[in-house]
Amino acid sequence: MTTANEPNAHGLAEEPAVAGERAEWLEALAKQRHFLRFTTRDLTDEQAGRRTTASALCLGGLIKHVTEVERNWADFILKGPSAMPDFTAMTEADRARRDEGFRLLPGETLAGVLAEYAEVARRTDDLVVTLPDLGVAWPLPKAPWFEPSARWSARRVLMHIIAETAQHAGHADIIRETMDGAKSMG
């Protein structure tokens, strides 16, 4: 057995193990991401873009949306509210662009949105491991759904990313079950 940063049998340095709170954050993120991605197994691009319920949501669009949410909140951890838009000043064009984030658009593929999601997840995971202080907090961006002058720590943002991913994994499960009867669990 090798210890951290010592060469293993293949001559490669072992990565330092992540333990404690940070390992728990990584595990929770991985679990919810898995459930969301799992809903897209064995689908074509056409199926990933199909609406199967009264909602405008589709599986490819949910992956895109969660990718954007995770990317934006990771940027918030690093840069604060300047990394996010002022949601109180959104125009109709801004809302239309936001709505496109919930759909698989022409030219987009399921493989492409899943690859982008994986890249964003790697970046967030690296942030969890390397951020010097998970207690660092910023004021929230302006939005009608946030309490004025509220602040979120990196921990609170990670909790939000996990909750958002879990919520949309549930939406995705309903969409997939409606499409072809496939379920994530049960």
PDB file of N, CA and C in Angstrom, residues 79-169:
ATOM      1  N   LYS A  79     -16.466  34.302  -6.900  1.00  0.00           N
ATOM      2  CA  LYS A  79     -16.482  35.729  -7.239  1.00  0.00           C
ATOM      3  C   LYS A  79     -17.565  36.544  -6.554  1.00  0.00           C
ATOM      4  N   GLY A  80     -18.513  35.868  -5.892  1.00  0.00           N
ATOM      5  CA  GLY A  80     -19.595  36.600  -5.250  1.00  0.00           C
ATOM      6  C   GLY A  80     -20.705  36.956  -6.215  1.00  0.00           C
ATOM      7  N   PRO A  81     -21.561  37.907  -5.832  1.00  0.00           N
ATOM      8  CA  PRO A  81     -22.758  38.211  -6.611  1.00  0.00           C
ATOM      9  C   PRO A  81     -22.477  38.758  -8.010  1.00  0.00           C
ATOM     10  N   SER A  82     -21.273  39.262  -8.250  1.00  0.00           N
ATOM     11  CA  SER A  82     -20.955  39.773  -9.593  1.00  0.00           C
ATOM     12  C   SER A  82     -20.944  38.656 -10.631  1.00  0.00           C
ATOM     13  N   ALA A  83     -20.873  37.408 -10.183  1.00  0.00           N
ATOM     14  CA  ALA A  83     -20.875  36.260 -11.098  1.00  0.00           C
ATOM     15  C   ALA A  83     -22.281  35.896 -11.555  1.00  0.00           C
ATOM     16  N   MET A  84     -23.283  36.518 -10.944  1.00  0.00           N
ATOM     17  CA  MET A  84     -24.674  36.179 -11.243  1.00  0.00           C
ATOM     18  C   MET A  84     -25.375  37.408 -11.815  1.00  0.00           C
ATOM     19  N   PRO A  85     -26.423  37.176 -12.605  1.00  0.00           N
ATOM     20  CA  PRO A  85     -27.178  38.330 -13.110  1.00  0.00           C
ATOM     21  C   PRO A  85     -28.035  38.957 -12.013  1.00  0.00           C
ATOM     22  N   ASP A  86     -28.466  40.171 -12.268  1.00  0.00           N
ATOM     23  CA  ASP A  86     -29.460  40.824 -11.423  1.00  0.00           C
ATOM     24  C   ASP A  86     -30.813  40.334 -11.927  1.00  0.00           C
ATOM     25  N   PHE A  87     -31.400  39.384 -11.224  1.00  0.00           N
ATOM     26  CA  PHE A  87     -32.637  38.761 -11.684  1.00  0.00           C
ATOM     27  C   PHE A  87     -33.823  39.726 -11.644  1.00  0.00           C
ATOM     28  N   THR A  88     -33.692  40.831 -10.919  1.00  0.00           N
ATOM     29  CA  THR A  88     -34.780  41.803 -10.876  1.00  0.00           C
ATOM     30  C   THR A  88     -34.788  42.678 -12.133  1.00  0.00           C
ATOM     31  N   ALA A  89     -33.722  42.629 -12.920  1.00  0.00           N
ATOM     32  CA  ALA A  89     -33.608  43.469 -14.109  1.00  0.00           C
ATOM     33  C   ALA A  89     -33.665  42.656 -15.403  1.00  0.00           C
ATOM     34  N   MET A  90     -34.174  41.438 -15.333  1.00  0.00           N
ATOM     35  CA  MET A  90     -34.228  40.592 -16.530  1.00  0.00           C
ATOM     36  C   MET A  90     -35.213  41.150 -17.550  1.00  0.00           C
ATOM     37  N   THR A  91     -34.788  41.132 -18.807  1.00  0.00           N
ATOM     38  CA  THR A  91     -35.630  41.575 -19.915  1.00  0.00           C
ATOM     39  C   THR A  91     -36.359  40.365 -20.506  1.00  0.00           C
ATOM     40  N   GLU A  92     -37.265  40.621 -21.432  1.00  0.00           N
ATOM     41  CA  GLU A  92     -37.946  39.524 -22.128  1.00  0.00           C
ATOM     42  C   GLU A  92     -36.929  38.661 -22.874  1.00  0.00           C
ATOM     43  N   ALA A  93     -35.915  39.288 -23.460  1.00  0.00           N
ATOM     44  CA  ALA A  93     -34.868  38.535 -24.165  1.00  0.00           C
ATOM     45  C   ALA A  93     -34.103  37.639 -23.188  1.00  0.00           C
ATOM     46  N   ASP A  94     -33.821  38.167 -21.989  1.00  0.00           N
ATOM     47  CA  ASP A  94     -33.155  37.359 -20.960  1.00  0.00           C
ATOM     48  C   ASP A  94     -34.015  36.151 -20.583  1.00  0.00           C
ATOM     49  N   ARG A  95     -35.307  36.378 -20.433  1.00  0.00           N
ATOM     50  CA  ARG A  95     -36.225  35.282 -20.077  1.00  0.00           C
ATOM     51  C   ARG A  95     -36.300  34.248 -21.193  1.00  0.00           C
ATOM     52  N   ALA A  96     -36.299  34.698 -22.426  1.00  0.00           N
ATOM     53  CA  ALA A  96     -36.335  33.773 -23.569  1.00  0.00           C
ATOM     54  C   ALA A  96     -35.061  32.920 -23.604  1.00  0.00           C
ATOM     55  N   ARG A  97     -33.899  33.539 -23.360  1.00  0.00           N
ATOM     56  CA  ARG A  97     -32.634  32.781 -23.306  1.00  0.00           C
ATOM     57  C   ARG A  97     -32.668  31.783 -22.158  1.00  0.00           C
ATOM     58  N   ARG A  98     -33.222  32.192 -21.036  1.00  0.00           N
ATOM     59  CA  ARG A  98     -33.334  31.289 -19.886  1.00  0.00           C
ATOM     60  C   ARG A  98     -34.230  30.100 -20.229  1.00  0.00           C
ATOM     61  N   ASP A  99     -35.341  30.356 -20.918  1.00  0.00           N
ATOM     62  CA  ASP A  99     -36.243  29.280 -21.319  1.00  0.00           C
ATOM     63  C   ASP A  99     -35.558  28.296 -22.264  1.00  0.00           C
ATOM     64  N   GLU A 100     -34.675  28.792 -23.144  1.00  0.00           N
ATOM     65  CA  GLU A 100     -33.940  27.910 -24.051  1.00  0.00           C
ATOM     66  C   GLU A 100     -33.026  26.954 -23.279  1.00  0.00           C
ATOM     67  N   GLY A 101     -32.627  27.357 -22.089  1.00  0.00           N
ATOM     68  CA  GLY A 101     -31.784  26.515 -21.254  1.00  0.00           C
ATOM     69  C   GLY A 101     -32.494  25.285 -20.732  1.00  0.00           C
ATOM     70  N   PHE A 102     -33.800  25.202 -20.921  1.00  0.00           N
ATOM     71  CA  PHE A 102     -34.579  24.048 -20.491  1.00  0.00           C
ATOM     72  C   PHE A 102     -34.930  23.127 -21.661  1.00  0.00           C
ATOM     73  N   ARG A 103     -34.408  23.434 -22.848  1.00  0.00           N
ATOM     74  CA  ARG A 103     -34.716  22.628 -24.034  1.00  0.00           C
ATOM     75  C   ARG A 103     -33.431  22.180 -24.710  1.00  0.00           C
ATOM     76  N   LEU A 104     -33.496  21.050 -25.383  1.00  0.00           N
ATOM     77  CA  LEU A 104     -32.407  20.605 -26.238  1.00  0.00           C
ATOM     78  C   LEU A 104     -32.655  21.249 -27.599  1.00  0.00           C
ATOM     79  N   LEU A 105     -31.808  22.171 -27.975  1.00  0.00           N
ATOM     80  CA  LEU A 105     -32.008  22.963 -29.184  1.00  0.00           C
ATOM     81  C   LEU A 105     -31.429  22.256 -30.409  1.00  0.00           C
ATOM     82  N   PRO A 106     -31.859  22.649 -31.611  1.00  0.00           N
ATOM     83  CA  PRO A 106     -31.289  22.057 -32.824  1.00  0.00           C
ATOM     84  C   PRO A 106     -29.763  22.177 -32.807  1.00  0.00           C
ATOM     85  N   GLY A 107     -29.103  21.094 -33.152  1.00  0.00           N
ATOM     86  CA  GLY A 107     -27.640  21.067 -33.152  1.00  0.00           C
ATOM     87  C   GLY A 107     -27.040  20.613 -31.830  1.00  0.00           C
ATOM     88  N   GLU A 108     -27.813  20.619 -30.755  1.00  0.00           N
ATOM     89  CA  GLU A 108     -27.330  20.129 -29.469  1.00  0.00           C
ATOM     90  C   GLU A 108     -27.601  18.628 -29.378  1.00  0.00           C
ATOM     91  N   THR A 109     -26.704  17.933 -28.722  1.00  0.00           N
ATOM     92  CA  THR A 109     -26.858  16.493 -28.567  1.00  0.00           C
ATOM     93  C   THR A 109     -26.859  16.134 -27.092  1.00  0.00           C
ATOM     94  N   LEU A 110     -27.452  14.998 -26.796  1.00  0.00           N
ATOM     95  CA  LEU A 110     -27.427  14.502 -25.425  1.00  0.00           C
ATOM     96  C   LEU A 110     -25.987  14.270 -24.987  1.00  0.00           C
ATOM     97  N   ALA A 111     -25.182  13.655 -25.846  1.00  0.00           N
ATOM     98  CA  ALA A 111     -23.773  13.418 -25.497  1.00  0.00           C
ATOM     99  C   ALA A 111     -23.062  14.735 -25.198  1.00  0.00           C
ATOM    100  N   GLY A 112     -23.361  15.761 -25.976  1.00  0.00           N
ATOM    101  CA  GLY A 112     -22.725  17.061 -25.763  1.00  0.00           C
ATOM    102  C   GLY A 112     -23.107  17.696 -24.441  1.00  0.00           C
ATOM    103  N   VAL A 113     -24.405  17.668 -24.109  1.00  0.00           N
ATOM    104  CA  VAL A 113     -24.811  18.288 -22.847  1.00  0.00           C
ATOM    105  C   VAL A 113     -24.322  17.461 -21.656  1.00  0.00           C
ATOM    106  N   LEU A 114     -24.265  16.146 -21.803  1.00  0.00           N
ATOM    107  CA  LEU A 114     -23.723  15.316 -20.716  1.00  0.00           C
ATOM    108  C   LEU A 114     -22.229  15.567 -20.525  1.00  0.00           C
ATOM    109  N   ALA A 115     -21.500  15.752 -21.612  1.00  0.00           N
ATOM    110  CA  ALA A 115     -20.061  16.048 -21.511  1.00  0.00           C
ATOM    111  C   ALA A 115     -19.837  17.391 -20.824  1.00  0.00           C
ATOM    112  N   GLU A 116     -20.632  18.385 -21.180  1.00  0.00           N
ATOM    113  CA  GLU A 116     -20.497  19.699 -20.527  1.00  0.00           C
ATOM    114  C   GLU A 116     -20.832  19.593 -19.040  1.00  0.00           C
ATOM    115  N   TYR A 117     -21.872  18.816 -18.721  1.00  0.00           N
ATOM    116  CA  TYR A 117     -22.242  18.604 -17.321  1.00  0.00           C
ATOM    117  C   TYR A 117     -21.092  17.946 -16.556  1.00  0.00           C
ATOM    118  N   ALA A 118     -20.452  16.963 -17.155  1.00  0.00           N
ATOM    119  CA  ALA A 118     -19.319  16.290 -16.504  1.00  0.00           C
ATOM    120  C   ALA A 118     -18.175  17.269 -16.256  1.00  0.00           C
ATOM    121  N   GLU A 119     -17.913  18.152 -17.209  1.00  0.00           N
ATOM    122  CA  GLU A 119     -16.841  19.134 -17.043  1.00  0.00           C
ATOM    123  C   GLU A 119     -17.162  20.107 -15.907  1.00  0.00           C
ATOM    124  N   VAL A 120     -18.390  20.586 -15.859  1.00  0.00           N
ATOM    125  CA  VAL A 120     -18.796  21.493 -14.779  1.00  0.00           C
ATOM    126  C   VAL A 120     -18.713  20.775 -13.433  1.00  0.00           C
ATOM    127  N   ALA A 121     -19.127  19.510 -13.396  1.00  0.00           N
ATOM    128  CA  ALA A 121     -19.058  18.727 -12.153  1.00  0.00           C
ATOM    129  C   ALA A 121     -17.607  18.583 -11.686  1.00  0.00           C
ATOM    130  N   ARG A 122     -16.689  18.312 -12.625  1.00  0.00           N
ATOM    131  CA  ARG A 122     -15.263  18.206 -12.248  1.00  0.00           C
ATOM    132  C   ARG A 122     -14.769  19.517 -11.648  1.00  0.00           C
ATOM    133  N   ARG A 123     -15.175  20.625 -12.261  1.00  0.00           N
ATOM    134  CA  ARG A 123     -14.750  21.937 -11.753  1.00  0.00           C
ATOM    135  C   ARG A 123     -15.293  22.174 -10.345  1.00  0.00           C
ATOM    136  N   THR A 124     -16.562  21.857 -10.124  1.00  0.00           N
ATOM    137  CA  THR A 124     -17.150  22.033  -8.795  1.00  0.00           C
ATOM    138  C   THR A 124     -16.462  21.126  -7.792  1.00  0.00           C
ATOM    139  N   ASP A 125     -16.224  19.873  -8.168  1.00  0.00           N
ATOM    140  CA  ASP A 125     -15.542  18.944  -7.268  1.00  0.00           C
ATOM    141  C   ASP A 125     -14.150  19.459  -6.904  1.00  0.00           C
ATOM    142  N   ASP A 126     -13.423  19.991  -7.878  1.00  0.00           N
ATOM    143  CA  ASP A 126     -12.110  20.575  -7.595  1.00  0.00           C
ATOM    144  C   ASP A 126     -12.239  21.741  -6.611  1.00  0.00           C
ATOM    145  N   LEU A 127     -13.277  22.524  -6.769  1.00  0.00           N
ATOM    146  CA  LEU A 127     -13.526  23.643  -5.865  1.00  0.00           C
ATOM    147  C   LEU A 127     -13.782  23.148  -4.439  1.00  0.00           C
ATOM    148  N   VAL A 128     -14.577  22.089  -4.311  1.00  0.00           N
ATOM    149  CA  VAL A 128     -14.849  21.515  -2.983  1.00  0.00           C
ATOM    150  C   VAL A 128     -13.549  21.079  -2.324  1.00  0.00           C
ATOM    151  N   VAL A 129     -12.663  20.479  -3.085  1.00  0.00           N
ATOM    152  CA  VAL A 129     -11.402  19.961  -2.546  1.00  0.00           C
ATOM    153  C   VAL A 129     -10.421  21.086  -2.221  1.00  0.00           C
ATOM    154  N   THR A 130     -10.362  22.121  -3.060  1.00  0.00           N
ATOM    155  CA  THR A 130      -9.287  23.108  -2.940  1.00  0.00           C
ATOM    156  C   THR A 130      -9.661  24.428  -2.276  1.00  0.00           C
ATOM    157  N   LEU A 131     -10.934  24.726  -2.163  1.00  0.00           N
ATOM    158  CA  LEU A 131     -11.319  26.004  -1.568  1.00  0.00           C
ATOM    159  C   LEU A 131     -10.773  26.080  -0.142  1.00  0.00           C
ATOM    160  N   PRO A 132     -10.020  27.115   0.175  1.00  0.00           N
ATOM    161  CA  PRO A 132      -9.421  27.188   1.506  1.00  0.00           C
ATOM    162  C   PRO A 132     -10.431  27.195   2.657  1.00  0.00           C
ATOM    163  N   ASP A 133     -11.602  27.804   2.433  1.00  0.00           N
ATOM    164  CA  ASP A 133     -12.571  27.946   3.523  1.00  0.00           C
ATOM    165  C   ASP A 133     -13.989  27.771   2.987  1.00  0.00           C
ATOM    166  N   LEU A 134     -14.666  26.717   3.374  1.00  0.00           N
ATOM    167  CA  LEU A 134     -16.045  26.496   2.935  1.00  0.00           C
ATOM    168  C   LEU A 134     -17.018  27.446   3.632  1.00  0.00           C
ATOM    169  N   GLY A 135     -16.529  28.200   4.585  1.00  0.00           N
ATOM    170  CA  GLY A 135     -17.355  29.176   5.280  1.00  0.00           C
ATOM    171  C   GLY A 135     -17.387  30.539   4.616  1.00  0.00           C
ATOM    172  N   VAL A 136     -16.573  30.731   3.560  1.00  0.00           N
ATOM    173  CA  VAL A 136     -16.563  32.014   2.869  1.00  0.00           C
ATOM    174  C   VAL A 136     -17.983  32.306   2.388  1.00  0.00           C
ATOM    175  N   ALA A 137     -18.439  33.545   2.630  1.00  0.00           N
ATOM    176  CA  ALA A 137     -19.827  33.899   2.306  1.00  0.00           C
ATOM    177  C   ALA A 137     -19.880  35.204   1.527  1.00  0.00           C
ATOM    178  N   TRP A 138     -20.878  35.293   0.667  1.00  0.00           N
ATOM    179  CA  TRP A 138     -21.109  36.473  -0.154  1.00  0.00           C
ATOM    180  C   TRP A 138     -22.583  36.878  -0.036  1.00  0.00           C
ATOM    181  N   PRO A 139     -22.877  38.154  -0.275  1.00  0.00           N
ATOM    182  CA  PRO A 139     -24.282  38.547  -0.389  1.00  0.00           C
ATOM    183  C   PRO A 139     -24.875  37.901  -1.639  1.00  0.00           C
ATOM    184  N   LEU A 140     -26.132  37.515  -1.555  1.00  0.00           N
ATOM    185  CA  LEU A 140     -26.797  36.891  -2.702  1.00  0.00           C
ATOM    186  C   LEU A 140     -27.071  37.923  -3.787  1.00  0.00           C
ATOM    187  N   PRO A 141     -27.167  37.470  -5.044  1.00  0.00           N
ATOM    188  CA  PRO A 141     -27.522  38.407  -6.111  1.00  0.00           C
ATOM    189  C   PRO A 141     -28.954  38.904  -5.928  1.00  0.00           C
ATOM    190  N   LYS A 142     -29.272  39.985  -6.604  1.00  0.00           N
ATOM    191  CA  LYS A 142     -30.632  40.517  -6.526  1.00  0.00           C
ATOM    192  C   LYS A 142     -31.582  39.567  -7.240  1.00  0.00           C
ATOM    193  N   ALA A 143     -32.629  39.169  -6.530  1.00  0.00           N
ATOM    194  CA  ALA A 143     -33.653  38.290  -7.092  1.00  0.00           C
ATOM    195  C   ALA A 143     -34.888  38.376  -6.214  1.00  0.00           C
ATOM    196  N   PRO A 144     -36.060  38.320  -6.803  1.00  0.00           N
ATOM    197  CA  PRO A 144     -37.279  38.415  -6.003  1.00  0.00           C
ATOM    198  C   PRO A 144     -37.447  37.249  -5.023  1.00  0.00           C
ATOM    199  N   TRP A 145     -36.758  36.154  -5.252  1.00  0.00           N
ATOM    200  CA  TRP A 145     -36.908  34.985  -4.390  1.00  0.00           C
ATOM    201  C   TRP A 145     -35.871  34.928  -3.275  1.00  0.00           C
ATOM    202  N   PHE A 146     -34.927  35.867  -3.234  1.00  0.00           N
ATOM    203  CA  PHE A 146     -33.945  35.922  -2.153  1.00  0.00           C
ATOM    204  C   PHE A 146     -34.292  37.040  -1.177  1.00  0.00           C
ATOM    205  N   GLU A 147     -34.084  36.778   0.097  1.00  0.00           N
ATOM    206  CA  GLU A 147     -34.261  37.795   1.121  1.00  0.00           C
ATOM    207  C   GLU A 147     -33.197  38.873   0.928  1.00  0.00           C
ATOM    208  N   PRO A 148     -33.601  40.147   0.925  1.00  0.00           N
ATOM    209  CA  PRO A 148     -32.605  41.221   0.768  1.00  0.00           C
ATOM    210  C   PRO A 148     -31.526  41.114   1.842  1.00  0.00           C
ATOM    211  N   SER A 149     -30.321  41.358   1.453  1.00  0.00           N
ATOM    212  CA  SER A 149     -29.123  41.352   2.296  1.00  0.00           C
ATOM    213  C   SER A 149     -28.764  39.976   2.869  1.00  0.00           C
ATOM    214  N   ALA A 150     -29.350  38.904   2.338  1.00  0.00           N
ATOM    215  CA  ALA A 150     -28.964  37.556   2.771  1.00  0.00           C
ATOM    216  C   ALA A 150     -27.587  37.211   2.198  1.00  0.00           C
ATOM    217  N   ARG A 151     -26.879  36.368   2.924  1.00  0.00           N
ATOM    218  CA  ARG A 151     -25.554  35.903   2.510  1.00  0.00           C
ATOM    219  C   ARG A 151     -25.549  34.379   2.541  1.00  0.00           C
ATOM    220  N   TRP A 152     -24.840  33.783   1.575  1.00  0.00           N
ATOM    221  CA  TRP A 152     -24.673  32.334   1.577  1.00  0.00           C
ATOM    222  C   TRP A 152     -23.193  31.995   1.603  1.00  0.00           C
ATOM    223  N   SER A 153     -22.867  31.028   2.428  1.00  0.00           N
ATOM    224  CA  SER A 153     -21.509  30.491   2.464  1.00  0.00           C
ATOM    225  C   SER A 153     -21.346  29.488   1.326  1.00  0.00           C
ATOM    226  N   ALA A 154     -20.108  29.093   1.090  1.00  0.00           N
ATOM    227  CA  ALA A 154     -19.851  28.043   0.091  1.00  0.00           C
ATOM    228  C   ALA A 154     -20.620  26.780   0.476  1.00  0.00           C
ATOM    229  N   ARG A 155     -20.678  26.462   1.771  1.00  0.00           N
ATOM    230  CA  ARG A 155     -21.448  25.286   2.216  1.00  0.00           C
ATOM    231  C   ARG A 155     -22.919  25.409   1.810  1.00  0.00           C
ATOM    232  N   ARG A 156     -23.507  26.576   2.020  1.00  0.00           N
ATOM    233  CA  ARG A 156     -24.913  26.776   1.690  1.00  0.00           C
ATOM    234  C   ARG A 156     -25.137  26.682   0.182  1.00  0.00           C
ATOM    235  N   VAL A 157     -24.185  27.169  -0.588  1.00  0.00           N
ATOM    236  CA  VAL A 157     -24.282  27.069  -2.045  1.00  0.00           C
ATOM    237  C   VAL A 157     -24.213  25.601  -2.465  1.00  0.00           C
ATOM    238  N   LEU A 158     -23.311  24.829  -1.870  1.00  0.00           N
ATOM    239  CA  LEU A 158     -23.223  23.398  -2.195  1.00  0.00           C
ATOM    240  C   LEU A 158     -24.523  22.684  -1.852  1.00  0.00           C
ATOM    241  N   MET A 159     -25.114  23.052  -0.725  1.00  0.00           N
ATOM    242  CA  MET A 159     -26.403  22.474  -0.346  1.00  0.00           C
ATOM    243  C   MET A 159     -27.461  22.817  -1.403  1.00  0.00           C
ATOM    244  N   HIS A 160     -27.433  24.038  -1.904  1.00  0.00           N
ATOM    245  CA  HIS A 160     -28.381  24.458  -2.934  1.00  0.00           C
ATOM    246  C   HIS A 160     -28.163  23.681  -4.233  1.00  0.00           C
ATOM    247  N   ILE A 161     -26.914  23.496  -4.635  1.00  0.00           N
ATOM    248  CA  ILE A 161     -26.617  22.734  -5.854  1.00  0.00           C
ATOM    249  C   ILE A 161     -27.148  21.307  -5.714  1.00  0.00           C
ATOM    250  N   ILE A 162     -26.933  20.701  -4.560  1.00  0.00           N
ATOM    251  CA  ILE A 162     -27.415  19.336  -4.323  1.00  0.00           C
ATOM    252  C   ILE A 162     -28.938  19.294  -4.368  1.00  0.00           C
ATOM    253  N   ALA A 163     -29.588  20.251  -3.709  1.00  0.00           N
ATOM    254  CA  ALA A 163     -31.060  20.292  -3.700  1.00  0.00           C
ATOM    255  C   ALA A 163     -31.611  20.516  -5.102  1.00  0.00           C
ATOM    256  N   GLU A 164     -31.024  21.422  -5.837  1.00  0.00           N
ATOM    257  CA  GLU A 164     -31.473  21.708  -7.205  1.00  0.00           C
ATOM    258  C   GLU A 164     -31.316  20.463  -8.086  1.00  0.00           C
ATOM    259  N   THR A 165     -30.185  19.793  -7.957  1.00  0.00           N
ATOM    260  CA  THR A 165     -29.941  18.588  -8.759  1.00  0.00           C
ATOM    261  C   THR A 165     -30.930  17.494  -8.382  1.00  0.00           C
ATOM    262  N   ALA A 166     -31.170  17.306  -7.093  1.00  0.00           N
ATOM    263  CA  ALA A 166     -32.120  16.281  -6.640  1.00  0.00           C
ATOM    264  C   ALA A 166     -33.536  16.594  -7.122  1.00  0.00           C
ATOM    265  N   GLN A 167     -33.933  17.843  -7.026  1.00  0.00           N
ATOM    266  CA  GLN A 167     -35.273  18.233  -7.478  1.00  0.00           C
ATOM    267  C   GLN A 167     -35.439  17.932  -8.964  1.00  0.00           C
ATOM    268  N   HIS A 168     -34.453  18.301  -9.757  1.00  0.00           N
ATOM    269  CA  HIS A 168     -34.562  18.077 -11.195  1.00  0.00           C
ATOM    270  C   HIS A 168     -34.373  16.609 -11.564  1.00  0.00           C
ATOM    271  N   ALA A 169     -33.657  15.848 -10.756  1.00  0.00           N
ATOM    272  CA  ALA A 169     -33.581  14.397 -10.990  1.00  0.00           C
ATOM    273  C   ALA A 169     -34.964  13.779 -10.819  1.00  0.00           C
TER     274      ALA A 169
END
